[in-house]
Short mmCIF file of C-alpha atoms in Angstrom, two decimals:
data_model
loop_
_atom_site.label_atom_id
_atom_site.label_comp_id
_atom_site.label_asym_id
_atom_site.label_seq_id
_atom_site.Cartn_x
_atom_site.Cartn_y
_atom_site.Cartn_z
CA MET A 23 126.45 33.57 111.69
CA SER A 24 124.26 35.75 114.21
CA PRO A 25 121.45 38.42 112.49
CA HIS A 26 123.08 41.97 112.81
CA LEU A 27 120.40 44.41 114.21
CA ILE A 28 121.50 48.42 114.18
CA LEU A 29 119.65 50.78 116.00
CA TYR A 30 119.56 53.83 114.05
CA GLY A 31 118.62 56.65 116.83
CA ARG A 32 120.14 59.81 118.45
CA SER A 33 121.50 61.03 122.13
CA TYR A 34 118.54 63.45 123.13
CA CYS A 35 115.60 61.02 121.99
CA HIS A 36 113.72 59.26 124.95
CA LEU A 37 111.96 56.89 122.26
CA CYS A 38 115.50 55.68 121.18
CA GLU A 39 116.09 55.07 124.74
CA ASP A 40 113.04 53.21 125.15
CA MET A 41 113.57 50.56 121.85
CA ALA A 42 117.53 50.22 123.44
CA LEU A 43 115.99 49.25 126.99
CA ALA A 44 112.99 46.86 124.86
CA LEU A 45 115.39 45.02 122.91
CA LYS A 46 117.27 43.71 126.13
CA PRO A 47 115.10 41.14 126.98
CA PHE A 48 115.30 39.77 123.53
CA ALA A 49 119.51 39.01 124.16
CA ALA A 50 118.28 36.28 126.28
CA LEU A 51 116.16 34.72 123.95
CA PHE A 52 118.00 34.70 120.63
CA ASP A 53 121.62 35.29 119.33
CA PHE A 54 122.29 38.89 117.99
CA ASP A 55 124.77 41.10 117.55
CA LEU A 56 123.45 45.17 118.35
CA ASP A 57 125.13 48.33 117.28
CA ILE A 58 123.40 51.65 118.22
CA VAL A 59 124.12 54.52 115.45
CA ASP A 60 123.88 58.22 116.32
CA VAL A 61 122.06 59.74 112.77
CA ASP A 62 123.41 63.25 113.57
CA ALA A 63 127.06 61.56 113.36
CA ASP A 64 126.27 61.36 109.57
CA ALA A 65 124.23 63.31 106.82
CA ASP A 66 123.04 60.64 104.69
CA LEU A 67 121.65 58.99 107.91
CA VAL A 68 119.82 61.92 109.04
CA ALA A 69 118.26 62.28 105.83
CA LEU A 70 116.92 58.66 105.64
CA TYR A 71 115.89 58.71 109.22
CA ASP A 72 115.54 62.10 110.70
CA ASP A 73 112.10 61.83 111.16
CA LEU A 74 111.54 58.18 111.98
CA VAL A 75 113.97 57.70 114.54
CA PRO A 76 114.54 55.05 116.60
CA VAL A 77 114.45 52.83 113.80
CA LEU A 78 115.91 49.23 113.97
CA VAL A 79 117.22 47.64 111.08
CA ALA A 80 118.47 43.70 110.25
CA ARG A 81 121.88 42.92 108.39
CA MET A 82 121.38 39.68 107.63
CA PRO A 83 124.73 37.96 106.69
CA ASP A 84 124.75 37.92 103.01
CA GLY A 85 124.58 41.65 103.50
CA THR A 86 120.87 42.71 102.90
CA CYS A 87 118.86 45.19 104.88
CA ARG A 88 115.33 45.03 106.60
CA GLN A 89 113.84 47.98 108.19
CA LEU A 90 111.85 45.79 111.33
CA CYS A 91 110.35 49.18 113.06
CA HIS A 92 110.27 52.31 113.81
CA TYR A 93 109.30 54.38 116.66
CA PHE A 94 108.21 51.41 119.04
CA LEU A 95 110.04 48.14 118.92
CA ASP A 96 107.44 45.68 117.90
CA PRO A 97 107.71 42.26 119.69
CA ALA A 98 105.57 40.19 117.35
CA VAL A 99 107.45 41.48 114.35
CA LEU A 100 110.92 40.78 116.12
CA HIS A 101 109.78 37.78 116.92
CA ALA A 102 108.51 36.58 113.48
CA PHE A 103 111.97 38.21 112.05
CA PHE A 104 114.12 35.88 114.71
CA ALA A 105 111.83 32.59 113.54
CA GLU A 106 112.44 32.99 109.93
CA ALA A 107 116.18 34.09 110.29
CA PRO A 108 118.55 31.97 109.14
CA ALA A 109 120.62 30.10 112.44
#
């Protein structure tokens, strides 16, 4: 099963748009699912991520979650994540 990435952001956030665009080249390199979630649609997500968006989180096949980066996509972190992720 492929890793599942979740990009938490909001609609009026240029950093969120930038991170979504920065993820596109990784789709050609690695097999993963991506959901983009607006934190403003859920009060619990606002409480968790309000000042950190955009936040990229990985939900692994076993259900565990791991925050990979926030504000800006860190290519080195993403490459390391996929290198250690179960196939």
